[in-house]
One Martini backbone bead per residue (centre of mass of N, CA, C, O) as a GRO file, in nm:
protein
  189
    1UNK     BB    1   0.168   0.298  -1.727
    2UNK     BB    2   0.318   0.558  -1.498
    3UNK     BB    3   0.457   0.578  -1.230
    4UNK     BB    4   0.577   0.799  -1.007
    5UNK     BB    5   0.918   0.880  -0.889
    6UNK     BB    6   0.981   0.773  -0.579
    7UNK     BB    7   1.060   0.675  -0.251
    8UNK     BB    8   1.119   0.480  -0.074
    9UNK     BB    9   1.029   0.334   0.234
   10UNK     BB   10   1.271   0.102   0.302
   11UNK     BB   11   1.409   0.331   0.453
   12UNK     BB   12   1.703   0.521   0.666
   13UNK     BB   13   1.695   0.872   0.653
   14UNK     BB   14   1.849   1.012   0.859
   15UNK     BB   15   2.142   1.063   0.684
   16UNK     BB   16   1.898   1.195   0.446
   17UNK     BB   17   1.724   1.483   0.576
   18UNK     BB   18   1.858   1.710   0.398
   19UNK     BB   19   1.822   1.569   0.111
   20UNK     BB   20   1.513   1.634   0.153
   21UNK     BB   21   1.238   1.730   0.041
   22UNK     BB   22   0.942   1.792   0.088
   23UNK     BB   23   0.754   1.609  -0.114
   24UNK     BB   24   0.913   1.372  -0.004
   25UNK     BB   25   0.853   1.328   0.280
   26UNK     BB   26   0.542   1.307   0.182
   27UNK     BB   27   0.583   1.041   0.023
   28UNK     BB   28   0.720   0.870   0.267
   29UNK     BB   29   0.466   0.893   0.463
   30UNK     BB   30   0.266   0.741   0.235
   31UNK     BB   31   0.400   0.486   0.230
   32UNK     BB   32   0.398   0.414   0.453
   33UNK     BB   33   0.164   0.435   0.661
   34UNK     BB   34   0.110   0.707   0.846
   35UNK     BB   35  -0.157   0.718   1.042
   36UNK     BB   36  -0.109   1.053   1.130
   37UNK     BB   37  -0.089   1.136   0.885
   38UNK     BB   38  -0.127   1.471   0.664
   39UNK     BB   39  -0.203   1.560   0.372
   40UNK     BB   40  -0.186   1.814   0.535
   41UNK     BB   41   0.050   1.957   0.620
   42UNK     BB   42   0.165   2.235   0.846
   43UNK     BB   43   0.390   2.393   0.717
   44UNK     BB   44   0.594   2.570   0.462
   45UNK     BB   45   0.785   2.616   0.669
   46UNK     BB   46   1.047   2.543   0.888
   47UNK     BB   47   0.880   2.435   1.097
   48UNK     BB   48   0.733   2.217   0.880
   49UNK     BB   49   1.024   2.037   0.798
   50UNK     BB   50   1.071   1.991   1.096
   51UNK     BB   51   0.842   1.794   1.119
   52UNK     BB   52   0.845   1.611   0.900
   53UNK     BB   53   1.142   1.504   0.947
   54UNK     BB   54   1.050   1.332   1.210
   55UNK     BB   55   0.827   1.137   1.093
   56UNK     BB   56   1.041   1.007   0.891
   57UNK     BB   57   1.211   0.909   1.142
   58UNK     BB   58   0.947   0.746   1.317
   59UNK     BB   59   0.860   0.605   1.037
   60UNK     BB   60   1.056   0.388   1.061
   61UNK     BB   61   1.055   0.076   0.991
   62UNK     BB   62   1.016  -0.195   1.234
   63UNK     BB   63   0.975  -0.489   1.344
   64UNK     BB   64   0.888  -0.656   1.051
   65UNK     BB   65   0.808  -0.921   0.933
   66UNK     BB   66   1.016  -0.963   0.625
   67UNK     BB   67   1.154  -0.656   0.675
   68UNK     BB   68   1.317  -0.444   0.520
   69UNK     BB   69   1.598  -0.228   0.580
   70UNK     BB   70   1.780   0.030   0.444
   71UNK     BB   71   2.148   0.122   0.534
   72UNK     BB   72   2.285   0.398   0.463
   73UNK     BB   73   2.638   0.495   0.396
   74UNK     BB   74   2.762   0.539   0.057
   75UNK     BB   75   2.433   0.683  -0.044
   76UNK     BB   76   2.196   0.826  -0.195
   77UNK     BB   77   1.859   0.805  -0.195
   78UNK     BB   78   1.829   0.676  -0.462
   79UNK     BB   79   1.991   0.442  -0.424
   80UNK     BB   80   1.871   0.334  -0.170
   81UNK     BB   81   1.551   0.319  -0.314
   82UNK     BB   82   1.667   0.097  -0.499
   83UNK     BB   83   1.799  -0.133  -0.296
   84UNK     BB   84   1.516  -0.154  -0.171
   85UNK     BB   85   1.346  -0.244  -0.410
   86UNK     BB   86   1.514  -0.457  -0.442
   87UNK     BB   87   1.501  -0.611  -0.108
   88UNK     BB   88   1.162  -0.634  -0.180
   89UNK     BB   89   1.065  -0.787  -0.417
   90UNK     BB   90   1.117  -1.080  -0.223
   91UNK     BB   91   0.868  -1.014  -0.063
   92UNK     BB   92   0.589  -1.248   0.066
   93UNK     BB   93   0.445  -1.051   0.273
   94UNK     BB   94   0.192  -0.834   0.370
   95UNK     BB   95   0.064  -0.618   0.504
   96UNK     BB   96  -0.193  -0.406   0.691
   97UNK     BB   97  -0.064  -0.118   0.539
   98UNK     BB   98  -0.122  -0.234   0.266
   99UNK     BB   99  -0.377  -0.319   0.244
  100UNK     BB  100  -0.512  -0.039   0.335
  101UNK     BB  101  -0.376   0.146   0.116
  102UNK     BB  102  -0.490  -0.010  -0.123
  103UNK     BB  103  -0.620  -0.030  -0.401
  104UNK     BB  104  -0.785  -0.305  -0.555
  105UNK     BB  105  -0.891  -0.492  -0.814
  106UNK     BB  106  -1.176  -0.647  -0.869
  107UNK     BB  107  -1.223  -0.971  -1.006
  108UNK     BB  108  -1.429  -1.203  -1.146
  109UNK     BB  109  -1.427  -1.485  -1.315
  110UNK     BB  110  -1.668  -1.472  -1.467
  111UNK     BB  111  -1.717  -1.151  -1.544
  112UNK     BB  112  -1.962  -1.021  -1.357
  113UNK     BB  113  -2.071  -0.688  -1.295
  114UNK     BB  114  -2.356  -0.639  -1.342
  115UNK     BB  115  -2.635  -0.370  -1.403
  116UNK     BB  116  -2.533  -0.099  -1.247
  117UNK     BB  117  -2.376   0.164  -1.222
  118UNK     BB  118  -2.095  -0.018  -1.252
  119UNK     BB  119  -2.134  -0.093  -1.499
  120UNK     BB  120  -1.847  -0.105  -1.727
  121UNK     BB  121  -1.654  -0.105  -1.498
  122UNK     BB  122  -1.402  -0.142  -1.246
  123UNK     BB  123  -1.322  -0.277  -0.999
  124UNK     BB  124  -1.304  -0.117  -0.643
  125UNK     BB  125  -1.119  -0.127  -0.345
  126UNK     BB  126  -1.087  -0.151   0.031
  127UNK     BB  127  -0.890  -0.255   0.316
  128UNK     BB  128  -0.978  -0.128   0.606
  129UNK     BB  129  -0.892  -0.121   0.915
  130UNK     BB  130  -1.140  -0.221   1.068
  131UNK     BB  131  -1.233  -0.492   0.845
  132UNK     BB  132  -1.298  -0.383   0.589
  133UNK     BB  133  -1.485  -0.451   0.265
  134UNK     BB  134  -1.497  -0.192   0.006
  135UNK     BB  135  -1.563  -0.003  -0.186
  136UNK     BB  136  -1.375   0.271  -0.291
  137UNK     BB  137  -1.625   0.450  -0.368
  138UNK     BB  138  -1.717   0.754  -0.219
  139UNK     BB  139  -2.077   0.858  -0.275
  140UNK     BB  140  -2.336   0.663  -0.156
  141UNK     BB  141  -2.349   0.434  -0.382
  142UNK     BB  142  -2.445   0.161  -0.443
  143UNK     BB  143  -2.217  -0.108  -0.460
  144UNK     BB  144  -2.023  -0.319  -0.573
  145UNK     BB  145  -1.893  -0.468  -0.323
  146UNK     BB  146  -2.025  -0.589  -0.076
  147UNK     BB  147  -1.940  -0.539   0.253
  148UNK     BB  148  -1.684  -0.707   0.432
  149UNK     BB  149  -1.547  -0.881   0.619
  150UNK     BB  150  -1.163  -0.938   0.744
  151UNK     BB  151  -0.869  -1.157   0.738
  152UNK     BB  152  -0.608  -1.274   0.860
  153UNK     BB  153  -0.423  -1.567   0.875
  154UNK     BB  154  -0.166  -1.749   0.971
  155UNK     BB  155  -0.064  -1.783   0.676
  156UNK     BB  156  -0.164  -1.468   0.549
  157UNK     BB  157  -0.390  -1.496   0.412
  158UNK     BB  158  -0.739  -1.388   0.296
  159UNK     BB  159  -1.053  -1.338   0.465
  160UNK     BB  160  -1.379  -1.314   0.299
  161UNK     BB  161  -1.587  -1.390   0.479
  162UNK     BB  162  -1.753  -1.683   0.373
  163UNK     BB  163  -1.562  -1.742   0.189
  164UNK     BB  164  -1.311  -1.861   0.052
  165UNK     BB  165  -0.994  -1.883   0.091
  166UNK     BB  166  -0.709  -1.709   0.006
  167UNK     BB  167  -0.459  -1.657  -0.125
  168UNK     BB  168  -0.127  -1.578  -0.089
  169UNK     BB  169   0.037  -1.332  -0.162
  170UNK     BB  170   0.166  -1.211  -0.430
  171UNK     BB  171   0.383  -1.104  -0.663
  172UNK     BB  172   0.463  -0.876  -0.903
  173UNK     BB  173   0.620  -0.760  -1.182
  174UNK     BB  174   0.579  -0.445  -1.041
  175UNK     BB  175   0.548  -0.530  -0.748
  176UNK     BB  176   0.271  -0.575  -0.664
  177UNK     BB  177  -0.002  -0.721  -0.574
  178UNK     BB  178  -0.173  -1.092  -0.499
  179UNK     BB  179  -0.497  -1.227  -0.479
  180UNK     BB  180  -0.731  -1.510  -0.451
  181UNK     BB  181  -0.948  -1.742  -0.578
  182UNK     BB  182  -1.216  -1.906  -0.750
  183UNK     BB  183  -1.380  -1.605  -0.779
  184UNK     BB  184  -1.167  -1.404  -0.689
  185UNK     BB  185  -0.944  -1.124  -0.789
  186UNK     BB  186  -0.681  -0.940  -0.656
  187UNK     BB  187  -0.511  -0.616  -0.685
  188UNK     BB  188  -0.300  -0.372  -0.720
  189UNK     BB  189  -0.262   0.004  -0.787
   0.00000   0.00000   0.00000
C-alpha cells in the first residue's frame, strides 16, 4: 500500500506560494496539523486561494524543539519536499500535533482483540487534543480500548493511564512513528 505522493509540511513556501495549486496548499495546511485549518476550505475563487496562501505561510512552523524546516534557496516544491523529508527522517521526537493527528494501529502483545463488535478487526486509537486516548472509530458503539487519559513524560515517552509508561516514540523504516510498553505497541498508520 502506497500513501499517495503530497508536499511535505516542514518546508518555508513563502518564496513557493505562486507555485501551489489549491490542493497542494490544502494538503500542506492538514499535514501541518493547523487546528484553525478547515476541512472545507472558505471557497475555490481567487480570494479563498488568497486565504489558503496565507494560512500556509503563518502556519510554517518555527521555534519546535528538534524540528527542521528546510528553507529552499534555487529549488522547486518538490526538490525542497524532498530534502525536508532527508531532514526530518532523522528526528527523533514527536510532537503533540503529531500524537494527535494520526490514527494509530493498537496491537496487544498477548494478540486478544476482544470478542464484542471490534473482534477480528485491527484495533485504531486517536490520541484527541483534550488528553485522551480513545478508539478511532467514531460510531457511538462502545469499543476497546476504553479511553484513557494520556501525557508525555519530561524525557518525551508517551503514559497512558496508570498503565507503565511506553518506550519514546522511535522512526519506522517508512517514516511513520512507534512507541511500546510490555503489554501494548502503538503505530502510526
Amino acid at each position: 500500500m502506497h500513501a499517495p505522493l503530497k508536499l511535505h509540511p516542514f518546508v518555508d513556501y513563502t518564496h513557493l506560494l505562486a507555485k501551489l495549486d489549491r490542493q497542494e496548499k490544502v494538503d500542506i495546511l492538514q499535514r501541518r496539523f493547523d487546528n484553525g485549518f478547515q476541512p472545507t476550505p472558505p471557497s475555490m475563487d481567487e480570494e479563498g486561494d488568497v486565504v489558503l496562501a496565507e494560512r500556509v505561510f503563518r502556519s510554517t512552523p518555527v521555534g519546535i524543539a528538534d524540528l527542521t524546516v528546510f528553507q529552499p534557496k534555487l529549488c522547486g516544491k518538490w526538490q525542497a519536499s524532498y530534502i525536508a523529508a532527508e531532514l526530518d527522517q532523522h528526528r527523533e521526537r514527536i510532537t503533540m500535533n503529531e500524537l494527535n493527528a494520526y490514527i494509530w494501529s493498537y496491537q496487544e502483545s498477548w494478540g486478544y482483540f476482544g470478542a464484542g463488535v471490534d473482534s477480528g478487526y485491527a484495533l485504531r486509537v486517536r490520541f484527541f487534543p483534550n488528553g485522551i486516548r480513545a478508539n478511532a472509530i467514531e460510531d457511538d458503539t462502545p469499543r476497546r480500548p476504553r479511553p484513557m487519559p494520556y501525557n508525555f513524560t519530561a524525557t518525551g515517552a508517551i503514559q497512558v493511564g496508570q498503565y507503565p509508561t511506553h518506550s519514546k516514540p522511535r522512526r519506522l523504516a517508512n517514516w511513520g512513528w512507534e512507541f511500546s510498553n510490555s503489554y501494548v505497541t502503538y503505530k502510526s498508520l
